[in-house]
PDB file of C-alpha atoms in Angstrom:
ATOM      1  CA  ALA A 146      44.426  69.906 -38.794  1.00 79.00           C
ATOM      2  CA  GLN A 147      43.809  66.650 -40.771  1.00 85.00           C
ATOM      3  CA  THR A 148      43.706  67.437 -45.043  1.00 93.00           C
ATOM      4  CA  VAL A 149      42.869  64.893 -47.549  1.00 96.00           C
ATOM      5  CA  THR A 150      43.640  64.651 -51.116  1.00 96.00           C
ATOM      6  CA  GLN A 151      42.292  63.428 -54.361  1.00 97.00           C
ATOM      7  CA  SER A 152      43.929  64.120 -57.260  1.00 95.00           C
ATOM      8  CA  GLN A 153      42.352  62.490 -59.964  1.00 95.00           C
ATOM      9  CA  PRO A 154      39.363  64.821 -60.618  1.00 95.00           C
ATOM     10  CA  GLU A 155      37.821  62.265 -62.702  1.00 96.00           C
ATOM     11  CA  MET A 156      38.469  58.784 -64.008  1.00 97.00           C
ATOM     12  CA  SER A 157      36.566  56.191 -66.274  1.00 97.00           C
ATOM     13  CA  VAL A 158      36.724  52.497 -66.642  1.00 97.00           C
ATOM     14  CA  GLN A 159      35.716  49.751 -68.888  1.00 98.00           C
ATOM     15  CA  GLU A 160      32.810  47.368 -67.601  1.00 97.00           C
ATOM     16  CA  ALA A 161      34.341  44.395 -65.768  1.00 97.00           C
ATOM     17  CA  GLU A 162      37.824  45.972 -65.702  1.00 98.00           C
ATOM     18  CA  THR A 163      39.833  47.012 -62.779  1.00 98.00           C
ATOM     19  CA  VAL A 164      40.381  50.867 -61.671  1.00 98.00           C
ATOM     20  CA  THR A 165      42.179  52.467 -58.495  1.00 98.00           C
ATOM     21  CA  LEU A 166      41.271  55.438 -57.106  1.00 98.00           C
ATOM     22  CA  SER A 167      44.339  57.284 -55.444  1.00 98.00           C
ATOM     23  CA  CYS A 168      43.640  59.605 -51.486  1.00 98.00           C
ATOM     24  CA  THR A 169      46.433  60.570 -49.816  1.00 98.00           C
ATOM     25  CA  TYR A 170      45.864  62.322 -46.511  1.00 97.00           C
ATOM     26  CA  ASP A 171      48.109  64.753 -43.709  1.00 96.00           C
ATOM     27  CA  THR A 172      47.945  63.786 -40.205  1.00 94.00           C
ATOM     28  CA  SER A 173      49.913  63.840 -37.139  1.00 92.00           C
ATOM     29  CA  GLU A 174      47.809  61.138 -35.352  1.00 91.00           C
ATOM     30  CA  ASN A 175      49.024  57.565 -34.988  1.00 91.00           C
ATOM     31  CA  ASN A 176      45.317  56.080 -34.262  1.00 93.00           C
ATOM     32  CA  TYR A 177      42.842  57.288 -37.191  1.00 95.00           C
ATOM     33  CA  TYR A 178      40.144  55.836 -39.415  1.00 95.00           C
ATOM     34  CA  LEU A 179      40.226  56.294 -43.226  1.00 97.00           C
ATOM     35  CA  PHE A 180      36.700  55.588 -45.162  1.00 97.00           C
ATOM     36  CA  TRP A 181      35.572  55.453 -48.734  1.00 98.00           C
ATOM     37  CA  TYR A 182      32.272  57.049 -49.417  1.00 97.00           C
ATOM     38  CA  LYS A 183      30.397  56.348 -52.764  1.00 97.00           C
ATOM     39  CA  GLN A 184      27.625  59.049 -53.819  1.00 96.00           C
ATOM     40  CA  PRO A 185      25.818  57.954 -56.620  1.00 95.00           C
ATOM     41  CA  PRO A 186      23.442  60.717 -59.061  1.00 91.00           C
ATOM     42  CA  SER A 187      20.646  60.196 -56.495  1.00 90.00           C
ATOM     43  CA  ARG A 188      23.573  61.988 -54.278  1.00 91.00           C
ATOM     44  CA  GLN A 189      22.816  59.404 -50.811  1.00 92.00           C
ATOM     45  CA  MET A 190      26.300  59.227 -49.623  1.00 94.00           C
ATOM     46  CA  ILE A 191      26.998  55.286 -49.141  1.00 95.00           C
ATOM     47  CA  LEU A 192      29.630  53.825 -47.082  1.00 95.00           C
ATOM     48  CA  VAL A 193      31.966  51.583 -48.870  1.00 97.00           C
ATOM     49  CA  ILE A 194      34.900  50.923 -46.991  1.00 97.00           C
ATOM     50  CA  ARG A 195      36.635  51.242 -43.478  1.00 96.00           C
ATOM     51  CA  GLN A 196      40.117  51.159 -42.666  1.00 97.00           C
ATOM     52  CA  GLU A 197      41.717  50.699 -38.816  1.00 95.00           C
ATOM     53  CA  ALA A 198      44.582  52.516 -38.909  1.00 95.00           C
ATOM     54  CA  TYR A 199      46.240  49.931 -36.478  1.00 93.00           C
ATOM     55  CA  LYS A 200      45.359  47.111 -38.368  1.00 92.00           C
ATOM     56  CA  GLN A 201      47.966  45.901 -41.055  1.00 88.00           C
ATOM     57  CA  GLN A 202      45.975  44.104 -43.419  1.00 94.00           C
ATOM     58  CA  ASN A 203      43.927  46.068 -45.810  1.00 97.00           C
ATOM     59  CA  ALA A 204      40.506  46.154 -45.841  1.00 96.00           C
ATOM     60  CA  THR A 205      38.254  44.053 -48.678  1.00 96.00           C
ATOM     61  CA  GLU A 206      34.144  44.677 -48.748  1.00 95.00           C
ATOM     62  CA  ASN A 207      33.356  41.933 -51.877  1.00 96.00           C
ATOM     63  CA  ARG A 208      34.542  44.052 -55.379  1.00 97.00           C
ATOM     64  CA  PHE A 209      36.535  46.686 -53.083  1.00 98.00           C
ATOM     65  CA  SER A 210      39.582  46.942 -51.463  1.00 98.00           C
ATOM     66  CA  VAL A 211      41.972  49.062 -50.372  1.00 98.00           C
ATOM     67  CA  ASN A 212      46.088  49.735 -50.046  1.00 98.00           C
ATOM     68  CA  PHE A 213      46.592  51.499 -46.652  1.00 97.00           C
ATOM     69  CA  GLN A 214      50.187  52.601 -47.118  1.00 96.00           C
ATOM     70  CA  LYS A 215      50.198  54.177 -43.153  1.00 96.00           C
ATOM     71  CA  ALA A 216      54.092  56.038 -43.613  1.00 95.00           C
ATOM     72  CA  ALA A 217      53.349  57.102 -46.778  1.00 96.00           C
ATOM     73  CA  LYS A 218      49.564  58.025 -45.996  1.00 97.00           C
ATOM     74  CA  SER A 219      48.073  56.671 -48.977  1.00 97.00           C
ATOM     75  CA  PHE A 220      45.004  54.806 -49.196  1.00 98.00           C
ATOM     76  CA  SER A 221      43.296  53.876 -52.388  1.00 98.00           C
ATOM     77  CA  LEU A 222      40.791  51.990 -53.186  1.00 98.00           C
ATOM     78  CA  LYS A 223      40.391  49.514 -55.987  1.00 98.00           C
ATOM     79  CA  ILE A 224      36.724  48.208 -57.534  1.00 98.00           C
ATOM     80  CA  SER A 225      37.199  45.147 -59.521  1.00 98.00           C
ATOM     81  CA  ASP A 226      34.910  43.694 -62.330  1.00 98.00           C
ATOM     82  CA  SER A 227      33.246  47.198 -62.623  1.00 98.00           C
ATOM     83  CA  GLN A 228      29.942  47.431 -62.858  1.00 97.00           C
ATOM     84  CA  LEU A 229      27.489  50.164 -64.224  1.00 97.00           C
ATOM     85  CA  GLY A 230      26.145  51.166 -61.004  1.00 96.00           C
ATOM     86  CA  ASP A 231      29.644  52.087 -60.009  1.00 97.00           C
ATOM     87  CA  THR A 232      29.511  54.747 -61.620  1.00 97.00           C
ATOM     88  CA  ALA A 233      29.264  57.727 -59.032  1.00 97.00           C
ATOM     89  CA  MET A 234      31.383  60.588 -57.312  1.00 97.00           C
ATOM     90  CA  TYR A 235      34.011  58.696 -54.404  1.00 98.00           C
ATOM     91  CA  PHE A 236      35.187  60.174 -51.732  1.00 97.00           C
ATOM     92  CA  CYS A 237      38.240  59.552 -49.107  1.00 98.00           C
ATOM     93  CA  ALA A 238      37.408  60.710 -45.662  1.00 96.00           C
ATOM     94  CA  PHE A 239      39.236  60.720 -42.169  1.00 96.00           C
ATOM     95  CA  MET A 240      38.277  59.950 -38.696  1.00 94.00           C
ATOM     96  CA  LYS A 241      40.783  61.135 -35.677  1.00 91.00           C
ATOM     97  CA  GLU A 242      40.341  57.943 -33.433  1.00 84.00           C
ATOM     98  CA  LYS A 243      40.780  60.242 -30.016  1.00 78.00           C
ATOM     99  CA  ALA A 244      38.860  63.925 -29.134  1.00 69.00           C
ATOM    100  CA  SER A 245      37.627  64.259 -32.455  1.00 75.00           C
ATOM    101  CA  TYR A 246      33.524  63.861 -31.526  1.00 85.00           C
ATOM    102  CA  GLY A 247      33.497  61.701 -34.817  1.00 85.00           C
ATOM    103  CA  LYS A 248      34.187  64.401 -37.411  1.00 89.00           C
ATOM    104  CA  LEU A 249      35.074  63.105 -40.865  1.00 92.00           C
ATOM    105  CA  THR A 250      37.699  65.143 -42.922  1.00 93.00           C
ATOM    106  CA  PHE A 251      36.590  64.716 -46.491  1.00 95.00           C
ATOM    107  CA  GLY A 252      38.724  64.643 -49.644  1.00 95.00           C
ATOM    108  CA  GLN A 253      37.726  66.688 -52.816  1.00 94.00           C
ATOM    109  CA  GLY A 254      36.217  63.604 -54.724  1.00 96.00           C
ATOM    110  CA  THR A 255      36.891  61.712 -58.009  1.00 97.00           C
ATOM    111  CA  ILE A 256      34.134  61.074 -60.594  1.00 96.00           C
ATOM    112  CA  LEU A 257      34.062  57.641 -61.677  1.00 98.00           C
ATOM    113  CA  THR A 258      32.280  56.753 -65.032  1.00 98.00           C
ATOM    114  CA  VAL A 259      31.863  53.476 -65.806  1.00 98.00           C
ATOM    115  CA  HIS A 260      31.241  52.286 -69.497  1.00 97.00           C
ATOM    116  CA  PRO A 261      29.542  49.487 -71.380  1.00 95.00           C
TER     117      PRO A 261
ATOM    118  CA  SER B  74      17.125  49.274 -38.154  1.00 77.00           C
ATOM    119  CA  GLN B  75      18.329  52.938 -37.697  1.00 79.00           C
ATOM    120  CA  THR B  76      16.973  55.266 -40.599  1.00 90.00           C
ATOM    121  CA  ILE B  77      17.542  59.118 -40.753  1.00 94.00           C
ATOM    122  CA  HIS B  78      15.275  61.106 -42.482  1.00 95.00           C
ATOM    123  CA  GLN B  79      15.677  64.911 -43.649  1.00 97.00           C
ATOM    124  CA  TRP B  80      13.325  67.298 -45.606  1.00 95.00           C
ATOM    125  CA  PRO B  81      12.517  69.240 -47.674  1.00 96.00           C
ATOM    126  CA  ALA B  82      14.088  66.787 -50.639  1.00 96.00           C
ATOM    127  CA  THR B  83      14.293  70.296 -52.401  1.00 97.00           C
ATOM    128  CA  LEU B  84      13.676  73.917 -51.333  1.00 97.00           C
ATOM    129  CA  VAL B  85      13.658  77.363 -53.363  1.00 97.00           C
ATOM    130  CA  GLN B  86      13.882  80.028 -51.368  1.00 97.00           C
ATOM    131  CA  PRO B  87      14.781  83.707 -51.916  1.00 97.00           C
ATOM    132  CA  VAL B  88      17.292  85.733 -50.727  1.00 97.00           C
ATOM    133  CA  GLY B  89      16.871  87.151 -47.035  1.00 97.00           C
ATOM    134  CA  SER B  90      13.723  84.943 -46.294  1.00 97.00           C
ATOM    135  CA  PRO B  91      14.156  82.392 -43.740  1.00 97.00           C
ATOM    136  CA  LEU B  92      15.635  78.583 -43.310  1.00 96.00           C
ATOM    137  CA  SER B  93      14.880  75.494 -41.281  1.00 97.00           C
ATOM    138  CA  LEU B  94      15.832  72.314 -42.357  1.00 98.00           C
ATOM    139  CA  GLU B  95      14.999  68.852 -40.125  1.00 97.00           C
ATOM    140  CA  CYS B  96      16.987  65.779 -39.665  1.00 97.00           C
ATOM    141  CA  THR B  97      15.278  63.032 -37.562  1.00 96.00           C
ATOM    142  CA  VAL B  98      17.201  59.961 -36.879  1.00 95.00           C
ATOM    143  CA  GLU B  99      15.414  56.478 -35.731  1.00 93.00           C
ATOM    144  CA  GLY B 100      16.107  53.371 -34.157  1.00 90.00           C
ATOM    145  CA  THR B 101      19.148  54.375 -31.995  1.00 87.00           C
ATOM    146  CA  SER B 102      18.990  57.070 -29.075  1.00 86.00           C
ATOM    147  CA  ASN B 103      21.600  59.649 -28.158  1.00 87.00           C
ATOM    148  CA  PRO B 104      23.337  59.898 -31.400  1.00 91.00           C
ATOM    149  CA  ASN B 105      25.931  62.292 -32.351  1.00 93.00           C
ATOM    150  CA  LEU B 106      24.153  64.028 -35.275  1.00 96.00           C
ATOM    151  CA  TYR B 107      26.428  66.472 -37.966  1.00 96.00           C
ATOM    152  CA  TRP B 108      25.271  68.608 -40.750  1.00 96.00           C
ATOM    153  CA  TYR B 109      27.324  69.292 -43.596  1.00 95.00           C
ATOM    154  CA  ARG B 110      27.279  70.973 -46.786  1.00 95.00           C
ATOM    155  CA  GLN B 111      28.193  70.561 -50.013  1.00 93.00           C
ATOM    156  CA  ALA B 112      28.994  73.237 -52.656  1.00 85.00           C
ATOM    157  CA  ALA B 113      28.559  72.407 -56.608  1.00 76.00           C
ATOM    158  CA  GLY B 114      29.186  68.431 -56.227  1.00 64.00           C
ATOM    159  CA  ARG B 115      32.861  68.956 -54.490  1.00 79.00           C
ATOM    160  CA  GLY B 116      33.621  67.750 -50.910  1.00 86.00           C
ATOM    161  CA  LEU B 117      31.675  68.309 -48.077  1.00 92.00           C
ATOM    162  CA  GLN B 118      31.829  70.649 -45.397  1.00 92.00           C
ATOM    163  CA  LEU B 119      31.102  70.146 -42.228  1.00 93.00           C
ATOM    164  CA  LEU B 120      28.994  72.625 -40.442  1.00 95.00           C
ATOM    165  CA  PHE B 121      27.485  71.774 -36.937  1.00 96.00           C
ATOM    166  CA  TYR B 122      27.315  68.640 -34.729  1.00 95.00           C
ATOM    167  CA  SER B 123      26.122  67.646 -31.472  1.00 95.00           C
ATOM    168  CA  VAL B 124      26.658  65.196 -28.925  1.00 93.00           C
ATOM    169  CA  GLY B 125      23.385  65.738 -27.068  1.00 93.00           C
ATOM    170  CA  ILE B 126      20.068  67.528 -26.801  1.00 94.00           C
ATOM    171  CA  GLY B 127      20.835  71.360 -27.220  1.00 93.00           C
ATOM    172  CA  GLN B 128      24.452  70.817 -27.281  1.00 94.00           C
ATOM    173  CA  ILE B 129      25.845  72.135 -30.541  1.00 94.00           C
ATOM    174  CA  SER B 130      29.287  72.992 -31.860  1.00 93.00           C
ATOM    175  CA  SER B 131      29.876  75.161 -34.835  1.00 90.00           C
ATOM    176  CA  GLU B 132      32.831  73.970 -37.151  1.00 88.00           C
ATOM    177  CA  VAL B 133      33.127  77.095 -39.879  1.00 83.00           C
ATOM    178  CA  PRO B 134      32.008  80.574 -39.268  1.00 73.00           C
ATOM    179  CA  GLN B 135      28.702  81.438 -41.129  1.00 81.00           C
ATOM    180  CA  ASN B 136      25.309  82.558 -41.601  1.00 89.00           C
ATOM    181  CA  LEU B 137      23.682  79.270 -40.306  1.00 94.00           C
ATOM    182  CA  SER B 138      22.825  78.078 -37.045  1.00 95.00           C
ATOM    183  CA  ALA B 139      21.780  74.381 -35.694  1.00 96.00           C
ATOM    184  CA  SER B 140      19.378  73.635 -32.654  1.00 96.00           C
ATOM    185  CA  ARG B 141      19.036  70.122 -30.941  1.00 97.00           C
ATOM    186  CA  PRO B 142      15.569  70.474 -28.839  1.00 95.00           C
ATOM    187  CA  GLN B 143      15.122  66.419 -28.925  1.00 94.00           C
ATOM    188  CA  ASP B 144      17.765  63.725 -29.051  1.00 93.00           C
ATOM    189  CA  ARG B 145      16.951  62.261 -32.675  1.00 93.00           C
ATOM    190  CA  GLN B 146      16.229  65.857 -34.378  1.00 96.00           C
ATOM    191  CA  PHE B 147      18.911  67.811 -35.582  1.00 97.00           C
ATOM    192  CA  ILE B 148      17.722  71.137 -37.271  1.00 97.00           C
ATOM    193  CA  LEU B 149      19.696  73.624 -39.384  1.00 97.00           C
ATOM    194  CA  SER B 150      18.283  76.851 -39.838  1.00 97.00           C
ATOM    195  CA  SER B 151      19.095  80.993 -40.926  1.00 96.00           C
ATOM    196  CA  LYS B 152      17.082  84.306 -40.386  1.00 96.00           C
ATOM    197  CA  LYS B 153      18.084  85.437 -43.606  1.00 96.00           C
ATOM    198  CA  LEU B 154      19.666  83.399 -46.532  1.00 96.00           C
ATOM    199  CA  LEU B 155      22.439  84.863 -48.720  1.00 95.00           C
ATOM    200  CA  LEU B 156      23.250  83.532 -51.955  1.00 94.00           C
ATOM    201  CA  SER B 157      26.084  81.739 -50.976  1.00 92.00           C
ATOM    202  CA  ASP B 158      23.608  79.466 -48.863  1.00 94.00           C
ATOM    203  CA  SER B 159      22.935  77.153 -51.876  1.00 94.00           C
ATOM    204  CA  GLY B 160      24.373  73.657 -52.000  1.00 94.00           C
ATOM    205  CA  PHE B 161      23.212  70.297 -51.292  1.00 95.00           C
ATOM    206  CA  TYR B 162      22.855  69.641 -47.542  1.00 97.00           C
ATOM    207  CA  LEU B 163      23.541  66.319 -45.599  1.00 96.00           C
ATOM    208  CA  CYS B 164      22.659  65.184 -41.896  1.00 97.00           C
ATOM    209  CA  ALA B 165      24.647  62.463 -41.072  1.00 96.00           C
ATOM    210  CA  TRP B 166      24.821  60.238 -37.561  1.00 94.00           C
ATOM    211  CA  ARG B 167      27.233  58.340 -35.857  1.00 90.00           C
ATOM    212  CA  GLU B 168      27.215  54.784 -35.046  1.00 84.00           C
ATOM    213  CA  ALA B 169      31.068  53.446 -33.085  1.00 83.00           C
ATOM    214  CA  TYR B 170      33.862  54.619 -36.465  1.00 85.00           C
ATOM    215  CA  GLU B 171      31.059  55.521 -38.852  1.00 88.00           C
ATOM    216  CA  GLN B 172      29.383  57.863 -39.760  1.00 91.00           C
ATOM    217  CA  TYR B 173      25.416  56.906 -41.899  1.00 92.00           C
ATOM    218  CA  PHE B 174      24.274  59.759 -44.031  1.00 95.00           C
ATOM    219  CA  GLY B 175      20.400  61.081 -44.726  1.00 95.00           C
ATOM    220  CA  PRO B 176      19.319  61.284 -48.443  1.00 96.00           C
ATOM    221  CA  GLY B 177      20.051  65.791 -48.359  1.00 96.00           C
ATOM    222  CA  THR B 178      18.250  68.327 -49.138  1.00 97.00           C
ATOM    223  CA  ARG B 179      18.928  70.234 -51.970  1.00 95.00           C
ATOM    224  CA  LEU B 180      18.702  74.229 -51.288  1.00 96.00           C
ATOM    225  CA  THR B 181      18.721  76.818 -54.208  1.00 96.00           C
ATOM    226  CA  VAL B 182      18.904  80.200 -52.853  1.00 96.00           C
ATOM    227  CA  THR B 183      17.473  83.072 -55.486  1.00 97.00           C
TER     228      THR B 183
END
Protein backbone atom coordinates (compact mmCIF):
# COMPACT_ATOMS: atom_id res chain seq x y z
CA ALA A 1 0.00 0.00 0.00
CA GLN A 2 1.07 3.53 -0.68
CA THR A 3 1.49 6.19 1.98
CA VAL A 4 1.87 9.93 1.62
CA THR A 5 3.36 12.08 4.37
CA GLN A 6 3.24 15.83 4.75
CA SER A 7 5.35 16.71 7.76
CA GLN A 8 4.43 20.39 7.97
CA PRO A 9 0.96 20.85 9.52
CA GLU A 10 1.12 24.61 9.12
CA MET A 11 3.27 27.16 7.34
CA SER A 12 3.17 30.88 6.80
CA VAL A 13 4.77 33.24 4.30
CA GLN A 14 4.77 36.93 3.55
CA GLU A 15 3.08 38.14 0.42
CA ALA A 16 5.42 38.16 -2.63
CA GLU A 17 7.85 35.73 -1.00
CA THR A 18 8.54 32.10 -1.89
CA VAL A 19 7.49 29.09 0.16
CA THR A 20 8.12 25.36 -0.24
CA LEU A 21 5.77 22.66 1.01
CA SER A 22 7.17 19.18 1.59
CA CYS A 23 5.78 15.78 0.73
CA THR A 24 7.27 12.30 0.89
CA TYR A 25 5.69 9.06 -0.20
CA ASP A 26 6.31 5.38 0.00
CA THR A 27 5.61 2.97 -2.82
CA SER A 28 7.03 -0.07 -4.54
CA GLU A 29 5.61 1.05 -7.87
CA ASN A 30 7.86 2.39 -10.62
CA ASN A 31 5.21 4.22 -12.62
CA TYR A 32 2.83 6.59 -10.89
CA TYR A 33 1.52 10.12 -10.72
CA LEU A 34 1.88 12.75 -8.04
CA PHE A 35 -0.38 15.73 -7.47
CA TRP A 36 -0.75 18.85 -5.41
CA TYR A 37 -4.28 19.97 -4.62
CA LYS A 38 -5.31 23.25 -3.05
CA GLN A 39 -8.32 23.57 -0.74
CA PRO A 40 -9.16 27.22 0.04
CA PRO A 41 -11.63 28.20 2.78
CA SER A 42 -14.49 27.45 0.37
CA ARG A 43 -13.31 23.79 0.66
CA GLN A 44 -13.40 23.28 -3.10
CA MET A 45 -10.53 20.96 -4.05
CA ILE A 46 -8.52 22.44 -6.90
CA LEU A 47 -5.83 20.61 -8.84
CA VAL A 48 -2.66 22.69 -8.79
CA ILE A 49 -0.07 20.56 -10.54
CA ARG A 50 0.67 17.02 -11.71
CA GLN A 51 3.95 15.14 -12.09
CA GLU A 52 4.45 11.87 -13.98
CA ALA A 53 7.05 9.64 -12.35
CA TYR A 54 8.60 8.70 -15.70
CA LYS A 55 9.40 12.33 -16.44
CA GLN A 56 12.66 13.71 -15.13
CA GLN A 57 11.66 17.28 -15.81
CA ASN A 58 9.89 18.97 -12.92
CA ALA A 59 6.37 20.21 -13.65
CA THR A 60 5.63 23.94 -13.62
CA GLU A 61 2.34 25.83 -13.69
CA ASN A 62 2.82 29.59 -13.58
CA ARG A 63 3.96 30.44 -10.01
CA PHE A 64 3.79 26.79 -8.91
CA SER A 65 6.59 24.33 -9.48
CA VAL A 66 7.63 21.01 -8.02
CA ASN A 67 10.90 19.42 -7.04
CA PHE A 68 10.47 15.73 -7.80
CA GLN A 69 13.18 13.44 -6.44
CA LYS A 70 12.17 9.91 -7.43
CA ALA A 71 14.98 8.08 -5.67
CA ALA A 72 14.31 9.95 -2.46
CA LYS A 73 10.54 9.64 -2.93
CA SER A 74 10.16 13.33 -2.36
CA PHE A 75 7.75 15.72 -4.05
CA SER A 76 7.81 19.32 -2.83
CA LEU A 77 5.75 22.26 -4.06
CA LYS A 78 7.29 25.69 -4.47
CA ILE A 79 5.03 28.72 -4.63
CA SER A 80 6.74 31.84 -5.93
CA ASP A 81 5.54 35.41 -5.48
CA SER A 82 2.97 34.26 -2.91
CA GLN A 83 -0.41 35.94 -3.06
CA LEU A 84 -3.13 36.32 -0.45
CA GLY A 85 -5.31 34.02 -2.57
CA ASP A 86 -2.79 31.22 -2.07
CA THR A 87 -3.96 30.90 1.54
CA ALA A 88 -5.37 27.38 1.68
CA MET A 89 -4.74 23.84 2.76
CA TYR A 90 -2.48 22.01 0.34
CA PHE A 91 -2.62 18.26 -0.18
CA CYS A 92 -0.09 16.00 -1.79
CA ALA A 93 -1.59 12.94 -3.49
CA PHE A 94 -0.39 9.74 -5.17
CA MET A 95 -1.91 7.62 -7.91
CA LYS A 96 -0.59 4.31 -9.26
CA GLU A 97 -0.45 4.13 -13.01
CA LYS A 98 -1.81 0.62 -13.34
CA ALA A 99 -4.58 -1.38 -11.72
CA SER A 100 -5.56 1.46 -9.44
CA TYR A 101 -8.82 2.63 -11.07
CA GLY A 102 -7.50 6.12 -10.58
CA LYS A 103 -7.66 6.00 -6.80
CA LEU A 104 -5.83 8.77 -4.99
CA THR A 105 -3.95 8.47 -1.70
CA PHE A 106 -3.72 11.80 0.11
CA GLY A 107 -1.38 13.22 2.69
CA GLN A 108 -2.77 14.93 5.77
CA GLY A 109 -2.34 18.40 4.35
CA THR A 110 -0.42 21.58 5.10
CA ILE A 111 -2.24 24.77 6.05
CA LEU A 112 -0.56 27.69 4.30
CA THR A 113 -1.25 31.25 5.40
CA VAL A 114 -0.04 34.16 3.29
CA HIS A 115 0.34 37.38 5.29
CA PRO A 116 0.09 40.84 3.74
CA SER B 1 -16.90 21.35 -20.52
CA GLN B 2 -17.41 18.99 -17.64
CA THR B 3 -19.02 19.99 -14.37
CA ILE B 4 -19.78 18.11 -11.20
CA HIS B 5 -22.62 18.85 -8.82
CA GLN B 6 -23.27 17.76 -5.27
CA TRP B 7 -26.28 18.29 -3.07
CA PRO B 8 -27.20 19.21 -0.56
CA ALA B 9 -24.37 21.60 0.29
CA THR B 10 -25.04 21.34 4.01
CA LEU B 11 -26.99 18.81 6.03
CA VAL B 12 -27.73 18.38 9.73
CA GLN B 13 -29.19 15.02 10.65
CA PRO B 14 -29.94 13.29 13.97
CA VAL B 15 -28.26 10.05 14.93
CA GLY B 16 -30.15 7.06 13.58
CA SER B 17 -31.68 8.92 10.63
CA PRO B 18 -31.12 7.90 6.99
CA LEU B 19 -28.81 9.68 4.59
CA SER B 20 -28.73 10.27 0.86
CA LEU B 21 -26.09 12.46 -0.80
CA GLU B 22 -26.14 12.88 -4.54
CA CYS B 23 -23.43 13.59 -7.07
CA THR B 24 -23.94 14.15 -10.79
CA VAL B 25 -21.45 14.82 -13.55
CA GLU B 26 -22.17 16.65 -16.80
CA GLY B 27 -20.26 16.75 -20.04
CA THR B 28 -18.73 13.29 -19.96
CA SER B 29 -19.83 9.70 -20.29
CA ASN B 30 -18.94 6.59 -18.30
CA PRO B 31 -16.62 8.40 -15.91
CA ASN B 32 -14.91 6.78 -12.95
CA LEU B 33 -16.57 8.27 -9.88
CA TYR B 34 -15.35 8.52 -6.29
CA TRP B 35 -16.65 9.38 -2.82
CA TYR B 36 -14.20 10.78 -0.28
CA ARG B 37 -14.68 11.87 3.31
CA GLN B 38 -12.67 14.60 4.96
CA ALA B 39 -12.83 14.65 8.75
CA ALA B 40 -11.82 17.64 10.86
CA GLY B 41 -10.41 19.54 7.88
CA ARG B 42 -7.61 17.08 7.30
CA GLY B 43 -6.76 14.40 4.76
CA LEU B 44 -9.25 12.81 2.41
CA GLN B 45 -10.17 9.19 2.79
CA LEU B 46 -11.51 7.27 -0.19
CA LEU B 47 -14.81 5.60 0.69
CA PHE B 48 -16.12 4.19 -2.60
CA TYR B 49 -15.36 4.21 -6.28
CA SER B 50 -17.29 3.16 -9.35
CA VAL B 51 -16.13 2.34 -12.86
CA GLY B 52 -19.63 1.96 -14.31
CA ILE B 53 -23.36 1.67 -13.70
CA GLY B 54 -24.07 -0.68 -10.82
CA GLN B 55 -20.37 -1.26 -10.16
CA ILE B 56 -19.33 -0.18 -6.66
CA SER B 57 -16.12 -0.90 -4.79
CA SER B 58 -15.77 -0.14 -1.11
CA GLU B 59 -12.44 0.91 0.32
CA VAL B 60 -13.21 0.86 4.03
CA PRO B 61 -15.77 -1.00 6.14
CA GLN B 62 -18.30 1.45 7.47
CA ASN B 63 -21.86 2.47 8.03
CA LEU B 64 -22.24 3.88 4.52
CA SER B 65 -23.11 2.46 1.13
CA ALA B 66 -22.97 3.78 -2.43
CA SER B 67 -24.93 3.23 -5.59
CA ARG B 68 -24.66 4.26 -9.22
CA PRO B 69 -28.10 4.01 -10.78
CA GLN B 70 -27.20 6.04 -13.87
CA ASP B 71 -24.01 6.64 -15.81
CA ARG B 72 -23.37 10.08 -14.35
CA GLN B 73 -25.05 9.75 -10.96
CA PHE B 74 -23.37 8.55 -7.79
CA ILE B 75 -25.23 8.32 -4.48
CA LEU B 76 -23.92 7.91 -0.96
CA SER B 77 -26.36 6.47 1.55
CA SER B 78 -26.81 5.28 5.07
CA LYS B 79 -29.76 3.58 6.77
CA LYS B 80 -28.83 4.86 10.24
CA LEU B 81 -26.34 7.65 10.77
CA LEU B 82 -23.72 7.57 13.52
CA LEU B 83 -22.03 10.54 15.17
CA SER B 84 -18.80 9.40 13.53
CA ASP B 85 -20.34 9.91 10.08
CA SER B 86 -20.02 13.68 10.48
CA GLY B 87 -17.62 15.23 8.02
CA PHE B 88 -17.17 16.81 4.64
CA TYR B 89 -18.05 14.53 1.74
CA LEU B 90 -16.53 15.05 -1.65
CA CYS B 91 -17.43 13.46 -4.96
CA ALA B 92 -14.89 13.33 -7.76
CA TRP B 93 -14.64 12.14 -11.33
CA ARG B 94 -11.62 11.07 -13.28
CA GLU B 95 -10.33 12.24 -16.63
CA ALA B 96 -7.20 10.42 -17.78
CA TYR B 97 -4.83 10.65 -14.82
CA GLU B 98 -6.48 13.54 -13.02
CA GLN B 99 -9.40 13.77 -10.63
CA TYR B 100 -11.75 16.72 -10.37
CA PHE B 101 -13.86 17.38 -7.33
CA GLY B 102 -17.33 18.64 -6.64
CA PRO B 103 -18.09 21.40 -4.14
CA GLY B 104 -18.75 18.94 -1.31
CA THR B 105 -21.43 18.35 1.31
CA ARG B 106 -20.92 19.25 4.96
CA LEU B 107 -22.72 16.65 7.10
CA THR B 108 -23.25 17.16 10.80
CA VAL B 109 -24.79 14.32 12.77
CA THR B 110 -26.29 15.47 16.07
